[in-house]
XYZ file of C-alpha atoms in Angstrom:
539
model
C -35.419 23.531 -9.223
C -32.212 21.675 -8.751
C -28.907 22.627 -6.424
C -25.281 20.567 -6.112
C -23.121 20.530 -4.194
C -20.008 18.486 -3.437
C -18.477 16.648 -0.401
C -16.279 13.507 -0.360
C -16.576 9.689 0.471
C -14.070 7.538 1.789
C -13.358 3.608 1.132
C -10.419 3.606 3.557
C -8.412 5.945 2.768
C -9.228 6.473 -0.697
C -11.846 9.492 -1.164
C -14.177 10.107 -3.767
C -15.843 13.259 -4.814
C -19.466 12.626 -4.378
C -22.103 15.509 -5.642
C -25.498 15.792 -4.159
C -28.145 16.924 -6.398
C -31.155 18.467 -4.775
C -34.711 18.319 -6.629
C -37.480 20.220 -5.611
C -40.391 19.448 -7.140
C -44.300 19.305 -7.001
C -45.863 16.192 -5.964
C -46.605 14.189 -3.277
C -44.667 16.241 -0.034
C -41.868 13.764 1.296
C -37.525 13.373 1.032
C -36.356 11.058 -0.855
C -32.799 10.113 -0.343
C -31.259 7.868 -3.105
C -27.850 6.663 -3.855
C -27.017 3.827 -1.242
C -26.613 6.060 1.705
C -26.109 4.194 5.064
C -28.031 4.968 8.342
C -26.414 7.405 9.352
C -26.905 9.556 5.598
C -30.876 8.345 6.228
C -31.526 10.051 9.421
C -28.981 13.029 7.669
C -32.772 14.145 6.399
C -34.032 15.050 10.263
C -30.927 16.015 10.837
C -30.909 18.734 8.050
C -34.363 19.495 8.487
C -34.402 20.565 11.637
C -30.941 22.479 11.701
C -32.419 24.576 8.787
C -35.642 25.180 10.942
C -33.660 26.240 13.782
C -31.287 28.208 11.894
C -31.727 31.873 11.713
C -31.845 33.666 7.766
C -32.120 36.804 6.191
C -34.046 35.406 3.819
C -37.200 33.802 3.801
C -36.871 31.199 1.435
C -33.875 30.253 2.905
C -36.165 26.957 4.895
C -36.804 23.385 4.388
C -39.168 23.358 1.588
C -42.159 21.397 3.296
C -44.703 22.038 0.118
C -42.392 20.219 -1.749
C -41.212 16.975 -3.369
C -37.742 16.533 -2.071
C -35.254 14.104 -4.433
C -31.247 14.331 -3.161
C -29.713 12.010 -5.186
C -26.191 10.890 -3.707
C -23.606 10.437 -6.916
C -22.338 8.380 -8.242
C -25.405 5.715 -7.393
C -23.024 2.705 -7.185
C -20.724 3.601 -4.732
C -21.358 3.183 -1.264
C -21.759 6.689 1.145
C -20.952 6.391 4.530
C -20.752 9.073 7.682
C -22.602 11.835 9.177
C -20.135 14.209 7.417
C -22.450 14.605 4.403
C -24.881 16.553 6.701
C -23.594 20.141 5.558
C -23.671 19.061 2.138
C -27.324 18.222 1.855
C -28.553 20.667 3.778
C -26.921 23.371 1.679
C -27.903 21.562 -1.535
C -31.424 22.149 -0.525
C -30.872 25.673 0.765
C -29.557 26.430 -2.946
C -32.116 24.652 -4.614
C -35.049 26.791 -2.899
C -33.154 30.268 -2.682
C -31.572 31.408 -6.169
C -29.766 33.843 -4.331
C -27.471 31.287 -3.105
C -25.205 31.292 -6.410
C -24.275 28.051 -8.259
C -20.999 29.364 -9.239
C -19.953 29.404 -5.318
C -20.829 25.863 -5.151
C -19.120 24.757 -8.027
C -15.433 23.416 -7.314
C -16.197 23.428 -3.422
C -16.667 20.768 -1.076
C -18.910 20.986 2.273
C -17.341 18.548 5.100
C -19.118 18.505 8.260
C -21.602 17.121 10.968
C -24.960 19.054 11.917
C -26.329 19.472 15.302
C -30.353 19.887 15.200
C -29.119 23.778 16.018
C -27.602 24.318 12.795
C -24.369 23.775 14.541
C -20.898 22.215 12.975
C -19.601 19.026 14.335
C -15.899 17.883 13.830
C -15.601 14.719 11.917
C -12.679 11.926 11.439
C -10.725 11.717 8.193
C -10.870 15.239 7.137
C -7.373 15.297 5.649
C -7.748 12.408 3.294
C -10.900 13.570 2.250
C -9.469 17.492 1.297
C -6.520 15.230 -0.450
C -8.982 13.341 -2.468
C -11.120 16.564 -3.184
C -7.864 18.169 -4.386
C -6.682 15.563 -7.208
C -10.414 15.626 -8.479
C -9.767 19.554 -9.012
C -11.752 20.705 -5.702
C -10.301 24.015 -5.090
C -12.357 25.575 -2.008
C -13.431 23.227 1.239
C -15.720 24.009 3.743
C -14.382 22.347 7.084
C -15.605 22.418 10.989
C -13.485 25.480 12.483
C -11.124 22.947 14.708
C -9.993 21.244 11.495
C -8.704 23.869 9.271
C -5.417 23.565 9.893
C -5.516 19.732 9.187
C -6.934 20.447 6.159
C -4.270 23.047 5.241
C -1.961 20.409 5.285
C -2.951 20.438 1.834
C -1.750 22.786 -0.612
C -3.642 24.844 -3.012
C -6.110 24.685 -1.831
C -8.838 27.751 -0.251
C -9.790 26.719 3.296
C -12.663 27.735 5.033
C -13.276 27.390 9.201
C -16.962 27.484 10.237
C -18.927 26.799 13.164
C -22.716 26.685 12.005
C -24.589 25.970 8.879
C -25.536 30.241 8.744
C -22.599 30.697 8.280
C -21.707 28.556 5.587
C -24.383 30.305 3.979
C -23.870 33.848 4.471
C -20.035 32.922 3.044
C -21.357 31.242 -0.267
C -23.742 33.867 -0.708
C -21.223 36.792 -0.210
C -22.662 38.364 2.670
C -22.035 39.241 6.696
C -21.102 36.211 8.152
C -23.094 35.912 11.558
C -21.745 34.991 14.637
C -22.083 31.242 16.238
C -20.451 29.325 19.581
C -17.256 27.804 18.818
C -16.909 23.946 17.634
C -16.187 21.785 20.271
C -12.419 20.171 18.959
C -12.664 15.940 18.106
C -10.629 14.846 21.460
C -7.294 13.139 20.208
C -5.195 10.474 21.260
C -1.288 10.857 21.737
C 0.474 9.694 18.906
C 3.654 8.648 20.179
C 3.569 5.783 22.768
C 5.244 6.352 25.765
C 7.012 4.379 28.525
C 6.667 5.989 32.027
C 7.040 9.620 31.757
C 9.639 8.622 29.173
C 8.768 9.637 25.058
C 10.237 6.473 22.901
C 12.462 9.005 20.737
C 14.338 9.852 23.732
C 15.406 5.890 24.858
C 18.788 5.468 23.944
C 20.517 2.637 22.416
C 23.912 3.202 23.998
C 21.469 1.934 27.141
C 21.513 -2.004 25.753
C 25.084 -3.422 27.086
C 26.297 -6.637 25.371
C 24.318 -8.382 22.471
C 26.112 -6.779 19.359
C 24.980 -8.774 16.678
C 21.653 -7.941 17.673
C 22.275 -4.300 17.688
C 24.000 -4.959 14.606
C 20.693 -6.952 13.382
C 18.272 -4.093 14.078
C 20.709 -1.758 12.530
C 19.978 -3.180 9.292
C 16.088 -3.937 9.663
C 16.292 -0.192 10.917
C 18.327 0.559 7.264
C 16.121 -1.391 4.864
C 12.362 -1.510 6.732
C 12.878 -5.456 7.329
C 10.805 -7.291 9.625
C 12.592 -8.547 12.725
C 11.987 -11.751 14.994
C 13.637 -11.577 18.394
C 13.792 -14.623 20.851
C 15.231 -15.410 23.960
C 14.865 -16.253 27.679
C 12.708 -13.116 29.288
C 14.835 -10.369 30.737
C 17.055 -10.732 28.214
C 16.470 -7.515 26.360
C 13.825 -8.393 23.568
C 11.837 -5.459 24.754
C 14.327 -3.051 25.669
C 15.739 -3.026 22.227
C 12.652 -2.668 20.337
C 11.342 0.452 22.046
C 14.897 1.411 20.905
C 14.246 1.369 16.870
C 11.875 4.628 16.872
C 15.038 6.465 17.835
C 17.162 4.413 14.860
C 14.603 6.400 12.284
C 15.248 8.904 10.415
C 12.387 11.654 10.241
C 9.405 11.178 7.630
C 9.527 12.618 4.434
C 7.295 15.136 3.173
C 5.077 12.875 1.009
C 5.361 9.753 3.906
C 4.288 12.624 6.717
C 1.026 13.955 4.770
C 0.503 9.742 3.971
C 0.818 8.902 7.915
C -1.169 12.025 9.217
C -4.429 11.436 6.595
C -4.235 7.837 8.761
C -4.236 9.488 12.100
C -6.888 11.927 10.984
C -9.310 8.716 9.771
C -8.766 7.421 13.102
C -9.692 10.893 14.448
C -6.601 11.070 17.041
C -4.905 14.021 15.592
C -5.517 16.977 18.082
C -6.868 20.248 17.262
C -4.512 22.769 15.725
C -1.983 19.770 15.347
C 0.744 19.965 12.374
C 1.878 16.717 10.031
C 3.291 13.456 11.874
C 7.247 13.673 11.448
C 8.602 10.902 13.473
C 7.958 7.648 12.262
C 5.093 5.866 15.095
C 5.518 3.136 17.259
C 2.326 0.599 18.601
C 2.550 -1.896 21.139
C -0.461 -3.487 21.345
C -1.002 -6.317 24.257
C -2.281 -9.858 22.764
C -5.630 -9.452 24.508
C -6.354 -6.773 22.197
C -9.606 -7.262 20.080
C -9.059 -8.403 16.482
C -10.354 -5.054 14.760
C -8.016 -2.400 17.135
C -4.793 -4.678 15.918
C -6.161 -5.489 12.404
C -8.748 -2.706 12.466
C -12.276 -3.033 11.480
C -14.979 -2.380 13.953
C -19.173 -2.139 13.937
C -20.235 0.767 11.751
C -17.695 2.193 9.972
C -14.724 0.741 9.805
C -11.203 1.801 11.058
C -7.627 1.704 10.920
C -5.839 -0.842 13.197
C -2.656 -0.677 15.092
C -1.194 -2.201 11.977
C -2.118 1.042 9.592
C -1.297 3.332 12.687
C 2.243 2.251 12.772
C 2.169 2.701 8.649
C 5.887 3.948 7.984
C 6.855 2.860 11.654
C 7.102 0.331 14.204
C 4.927 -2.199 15.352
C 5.798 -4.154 18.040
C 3.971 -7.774 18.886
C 5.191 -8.751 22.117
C 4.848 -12.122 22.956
C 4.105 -13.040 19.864
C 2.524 -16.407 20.432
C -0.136 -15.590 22.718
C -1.910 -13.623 19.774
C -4.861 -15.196 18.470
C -4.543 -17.568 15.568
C -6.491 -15.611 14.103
C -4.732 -12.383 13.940
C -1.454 -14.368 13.405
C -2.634 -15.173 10.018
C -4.377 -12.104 9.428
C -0.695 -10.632 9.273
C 0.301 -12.531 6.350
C -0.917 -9.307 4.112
C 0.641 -6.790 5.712
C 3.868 -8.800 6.064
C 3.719 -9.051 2.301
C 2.059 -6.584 1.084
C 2.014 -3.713 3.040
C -1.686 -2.950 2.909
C -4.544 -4.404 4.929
C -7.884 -4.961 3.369
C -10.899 -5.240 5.561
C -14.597 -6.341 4.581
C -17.781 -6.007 6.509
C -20.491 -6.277 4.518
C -20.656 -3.538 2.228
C -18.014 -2.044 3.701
C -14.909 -2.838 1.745
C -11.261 -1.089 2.712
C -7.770 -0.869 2.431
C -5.245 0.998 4.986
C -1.962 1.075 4.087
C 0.159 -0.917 6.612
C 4.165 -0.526 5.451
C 5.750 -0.673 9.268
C 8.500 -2.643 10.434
C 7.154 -5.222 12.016
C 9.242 -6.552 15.316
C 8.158 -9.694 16.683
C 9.468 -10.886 20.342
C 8.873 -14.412 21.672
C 10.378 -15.922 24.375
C 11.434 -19.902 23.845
C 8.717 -21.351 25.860
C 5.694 -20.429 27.763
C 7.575 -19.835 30.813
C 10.297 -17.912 29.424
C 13.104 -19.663 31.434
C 14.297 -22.215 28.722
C 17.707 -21.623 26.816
C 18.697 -23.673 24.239
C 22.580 -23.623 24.852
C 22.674 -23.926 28.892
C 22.894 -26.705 30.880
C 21.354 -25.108 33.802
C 17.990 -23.311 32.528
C 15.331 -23.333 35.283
C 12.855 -24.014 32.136
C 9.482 -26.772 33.991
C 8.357 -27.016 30.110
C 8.315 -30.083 28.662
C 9.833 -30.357 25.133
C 6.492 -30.736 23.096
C 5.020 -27.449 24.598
C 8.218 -25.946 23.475
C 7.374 -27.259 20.217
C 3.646 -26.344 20.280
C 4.383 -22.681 21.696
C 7.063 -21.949 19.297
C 4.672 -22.926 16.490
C 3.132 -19.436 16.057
C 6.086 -18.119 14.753
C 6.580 -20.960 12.286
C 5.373 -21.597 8.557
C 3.994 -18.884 6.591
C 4.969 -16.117 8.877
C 8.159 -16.769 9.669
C 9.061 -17.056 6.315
C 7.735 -13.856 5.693
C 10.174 -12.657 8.748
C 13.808 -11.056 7.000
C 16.041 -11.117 10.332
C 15.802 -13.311 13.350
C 17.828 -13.414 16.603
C 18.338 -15.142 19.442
C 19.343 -12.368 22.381
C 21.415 -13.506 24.808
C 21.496 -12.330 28.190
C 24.492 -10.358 28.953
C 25.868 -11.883 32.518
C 26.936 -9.880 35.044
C 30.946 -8.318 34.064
C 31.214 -9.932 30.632
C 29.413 -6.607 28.553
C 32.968 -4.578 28.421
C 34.918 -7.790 26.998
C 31.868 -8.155 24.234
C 33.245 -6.969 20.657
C 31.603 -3.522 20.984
C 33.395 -1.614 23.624
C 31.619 1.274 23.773
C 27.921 1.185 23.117
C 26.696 3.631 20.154
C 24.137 5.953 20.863
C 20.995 5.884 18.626
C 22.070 9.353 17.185
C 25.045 7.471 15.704
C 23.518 4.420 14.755
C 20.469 7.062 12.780
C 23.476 8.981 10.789
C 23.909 5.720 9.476
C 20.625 4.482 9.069
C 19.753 7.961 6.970
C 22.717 7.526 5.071
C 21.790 3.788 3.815
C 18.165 5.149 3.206
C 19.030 8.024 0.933
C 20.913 5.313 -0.957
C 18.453 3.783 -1.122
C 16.225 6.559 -1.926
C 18.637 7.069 -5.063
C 18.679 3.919 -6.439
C 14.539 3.906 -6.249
C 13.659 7.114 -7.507
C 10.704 7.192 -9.476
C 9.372 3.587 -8.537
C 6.658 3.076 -6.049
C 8.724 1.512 -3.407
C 10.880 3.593 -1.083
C 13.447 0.830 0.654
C 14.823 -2.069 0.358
C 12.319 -4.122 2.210
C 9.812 -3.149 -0.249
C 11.428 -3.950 -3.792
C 9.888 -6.670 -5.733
C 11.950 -9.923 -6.029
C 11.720 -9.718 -10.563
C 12.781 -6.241 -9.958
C 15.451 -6.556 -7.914
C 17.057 -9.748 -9.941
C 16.773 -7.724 -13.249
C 17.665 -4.449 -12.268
C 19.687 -4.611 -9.061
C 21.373 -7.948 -8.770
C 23.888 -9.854 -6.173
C 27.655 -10.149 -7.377
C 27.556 -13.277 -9.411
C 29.188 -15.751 -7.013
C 26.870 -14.586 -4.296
C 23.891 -14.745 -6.862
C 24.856 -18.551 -7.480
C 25.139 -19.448 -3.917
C 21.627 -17.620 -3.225
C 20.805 -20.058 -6.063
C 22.480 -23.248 -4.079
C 20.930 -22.750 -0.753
C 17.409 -22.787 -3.283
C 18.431 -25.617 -4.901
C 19.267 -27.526 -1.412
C 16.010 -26.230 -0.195
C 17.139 -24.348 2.846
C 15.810 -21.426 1.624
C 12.122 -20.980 -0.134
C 11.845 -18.698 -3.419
C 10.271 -15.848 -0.632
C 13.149 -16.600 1.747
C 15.573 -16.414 -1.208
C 13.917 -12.923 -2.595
C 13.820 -11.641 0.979
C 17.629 -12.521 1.584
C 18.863 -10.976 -1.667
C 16.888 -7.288 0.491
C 19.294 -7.806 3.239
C 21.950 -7.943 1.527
C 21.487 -5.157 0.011
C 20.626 -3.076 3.316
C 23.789 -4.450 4.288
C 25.474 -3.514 1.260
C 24.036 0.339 1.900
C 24.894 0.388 5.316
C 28.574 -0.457 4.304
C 28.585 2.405 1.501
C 29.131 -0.499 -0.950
C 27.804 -0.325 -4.451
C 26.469 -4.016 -5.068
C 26.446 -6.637 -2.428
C 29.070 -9.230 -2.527
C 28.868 -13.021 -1.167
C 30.322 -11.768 2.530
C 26.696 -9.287 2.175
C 24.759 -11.993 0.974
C 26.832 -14.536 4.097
C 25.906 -11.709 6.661
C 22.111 -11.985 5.448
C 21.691 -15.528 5.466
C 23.134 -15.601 9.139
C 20.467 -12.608 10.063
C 17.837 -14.662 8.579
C 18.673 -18.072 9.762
C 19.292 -16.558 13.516
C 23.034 -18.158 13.397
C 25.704 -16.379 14.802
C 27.328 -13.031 13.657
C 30.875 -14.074 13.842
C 33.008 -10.683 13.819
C 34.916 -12.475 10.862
C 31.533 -12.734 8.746
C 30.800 -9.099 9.484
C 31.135 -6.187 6.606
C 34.179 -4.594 6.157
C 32.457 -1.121 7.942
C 31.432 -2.937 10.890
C 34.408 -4.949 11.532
C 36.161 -1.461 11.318
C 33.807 -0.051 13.908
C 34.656 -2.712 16.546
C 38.021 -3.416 16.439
């Protein structure tokens, strides 16, 4: 006698439909469970044995069939299963193979997610939503979820959802009949997923709250634009921090497809909250440089996780002192810089988050934060070689993988109101630009997998989208003279064009491509170099 049924495995978060055939046959009594399962999938057989046992039926061959050679084959056999979320899978599998009553045609196109308590109860289990997605484009129609979950998994269209709390009655639904009564599931606890500051949300910090410094508002106005990675440096207390926790607030909301893409992360990490509706606001993660290599980069014993890196996926993520992270994790971000993806191997295990934030780096110029370049009369004890060593982090490889960099100067005491902007925007002004550059941009892409500027290939954009010709030949020169690098010369021509959209120009000229070679190389914004737009805006 043989029974399937189907549930899902996940490689990150990329699910695939996995069906578990259930043999019962005469021989020597024992389970067999085949199809490189993991520990926790072993001890799944206990598990399932003795919720059945304790699990009260109508029927009487509704039991674990103990007279009985027991095969539950895990396919297919080469990839790797992982989770105790394959629990109400096998355990109906076997139910169906010993009890004809339990109709094949209810199991076929369904999927059985969930954990089993040696009660026959339902346990909640991460990464439901990315599994239902993946059980949806393999033509899954019906899912079987832990009660708590269901509206996660509705987050999927088309798809017939189904909330239970016990193993009888996922039965008594397959089979058609009364559906018995069980205690409810006790709801995965989640984790916020919006950082806050004090009692104060991110979303709500205002950028007409940073006086002075307007070239670097102007600066994170167009990483905000185009998605561009952003170094900011300069003596502490002058702002670095105050205007990154502004950017969240510079974003406009998630679209459909980037919401359901960001909450299937959240759900892997099992921090979305019971009852809790798709992420809309692009994220924001801080994490301190004494954080473990696996919560930044994410990995972790057992099974492995998404890091703060594919938690701010379509966000920000902010590195704070940048060169006090482990060398470690500083070149671990060379993927994700580039990329936009993380991949992550432990043994078996092999993964790959997505990891498409904005990455905003802050450093201050030495160790002890007190050195400025241009004044006389720093109070910096460094000496000039631990300057150099320090500032080495954000050097090389990485920082040529960086599209803007400032230098943020503190704003003394009565000079903000003779500074170029008079009046500081608000970040509801600055966003009605932002949006506006970004559904440009959302034009000009449609179709191709890339969304903003920040993300379009370098042949791509040279073919298809290229600078004005005098500013493509002196993008050219500044190769040719070496002050730029092929990457730093692709990554220039993506500025420009996020300053092109944020001026409502159709094709970036050489004062575009002049503004984003003084973003990248930190030099000064003179108010003479800036767009047309901007230079309106402060007069």
């Amino acid at each position: 006698m043989v029974a399937t049924t189907h549930t899902v495995s996940l490689q990150g978060t990329v699910g695939h439909v996995v069906d578990v055939q259930v043999d019962l046959a005469a021989g020597v009594v024992g389970t067999s469970l085949v199809g490189r399962p993991d520990t926790s999938i072993n001890e799944a057989r206990d598990r399932c044995k003795a919720a059945i046992g304790n699990t009260v039926f109508d029927s009487d061959k509704r039991r674990w069939p103990n007279t009985r050679r027991v095969t539950i084959l895990l396919s297919p056999t080469d990839l790797p299963k992982r989770g105790p979320h394959f629990d109400l899978a096998i355990a109906v599998a076997v139910l169906a193979a010993a009890d004809p009553t339990i109709p094949a045609a209810a199991l076929r196109g369904t999927a059985l997610v969930g954990e089993l308590t040696l009660d026959g109860r339902v346990r909640c289990v991460p990464g439901v939503l990315p599994m239902v997605m993946a059980a949806a484009a393999r033509g899954i129609h019906t899912v079987f979820v832990p009660e708590p979950q269901v509206e996660e998994a509705r987050m999927v269209e088309g798809l017939s959802v189904f909330g239970i709390r016990s193993l009888g009655q996922t039965v008594a639904l397959l089979a058609g009949e009364e559906v018995p009564d069980a205690p409810p599931v006790e709801a995965m606890t989640g984790s916020p997923l919006l950082t806050w500051r004090g009692e104060q949300r991110l979303d709500d910090l205002d950028l007409a709250d940073v006086l002075g410094i307007p070239d670097t508002r102007y600066a994170v106005e167009v990483a905000a634009a185009g998605g561009h990675h952003l170094l900011l440096t300069g003596p502490k207390g002058s702002g670095k921090t105050t205007i990154a926790e502004r950017i969240p607030g510079l974003l406009p909301d998630l679209t459909d497809a980037e919401s359901l893409e960001l909450t299937a992360v959240h759900s892997l990490c099992g921090s979305l909250p019971p009852g809790s509706t798709r992420i809309t606001r692009p994220p924001f993660r801080n994490p301190h440089h004494s954080a473990s290599r696996s919560g930044i980069l994410g990995g972790g014993t057992g099974r492995v996780r998404p890091g703060d890196v594919s938690k701010a996926h379509l966000g920000v993520l902010f590195l704070d002192e940048f060169p006090l992270f482990p060398s470690d994790v500083v070149d671990a971000l060379r993927e994700p810089l580039e990329a936009g993806e993380i991949s992550i191997s432990r043994g078996e295990d092999d993964a790959t988050f997505p990891a498409r934030a904005m990455f905003v780096f802050a450093s201050n110029p030495c160790r002890c934060g007190e050195y400025h370049p241009w004044a006389r009369d720093h109070r910096c004890t460094c000496s000039e070689q631990a300057r150099r060593e320090y500032r080495a982090k954000v050097s090389g490889p990485v920082a040529d993988r960086i599209d803007i960099t400032r230098f943020v100067e503190p704003v003394r005491d009565g000079s903000a109101g003779s500074l170029p902007f008079e009046r500081p925007e608000s970040s509801a002004e600055v966003r009605v630009r932002v949006a506006a550059a970004r559904d440009r941009q959302g034009e000009r892409y449609a179709g191709l997998p890339w969304r903003l500027n920040a993300h379009a290939p370098g042949p791509a954009l040279r073919e298809e989208w290229p600078l004005a010709p005098l500013a493509a030949a002196r993008l050219e020169d500044e190769v040719m003279r070496t002050r730029l690098t092929r990457r730093g010369a692709v990554r220039a021509h993506r500025v420009a064009w996020s300053v092109a959209d944020l001026a409502g120009l159709e094709r970036p000229g050489p004062e575009e491509l002049d503004v984003a070679l003084r973003l990248r190389s930190a030099a000064p914004l003179l108010m003479g170099s800036l767009p047309r737009m901007v230079r309106g805006r402060t007069a």
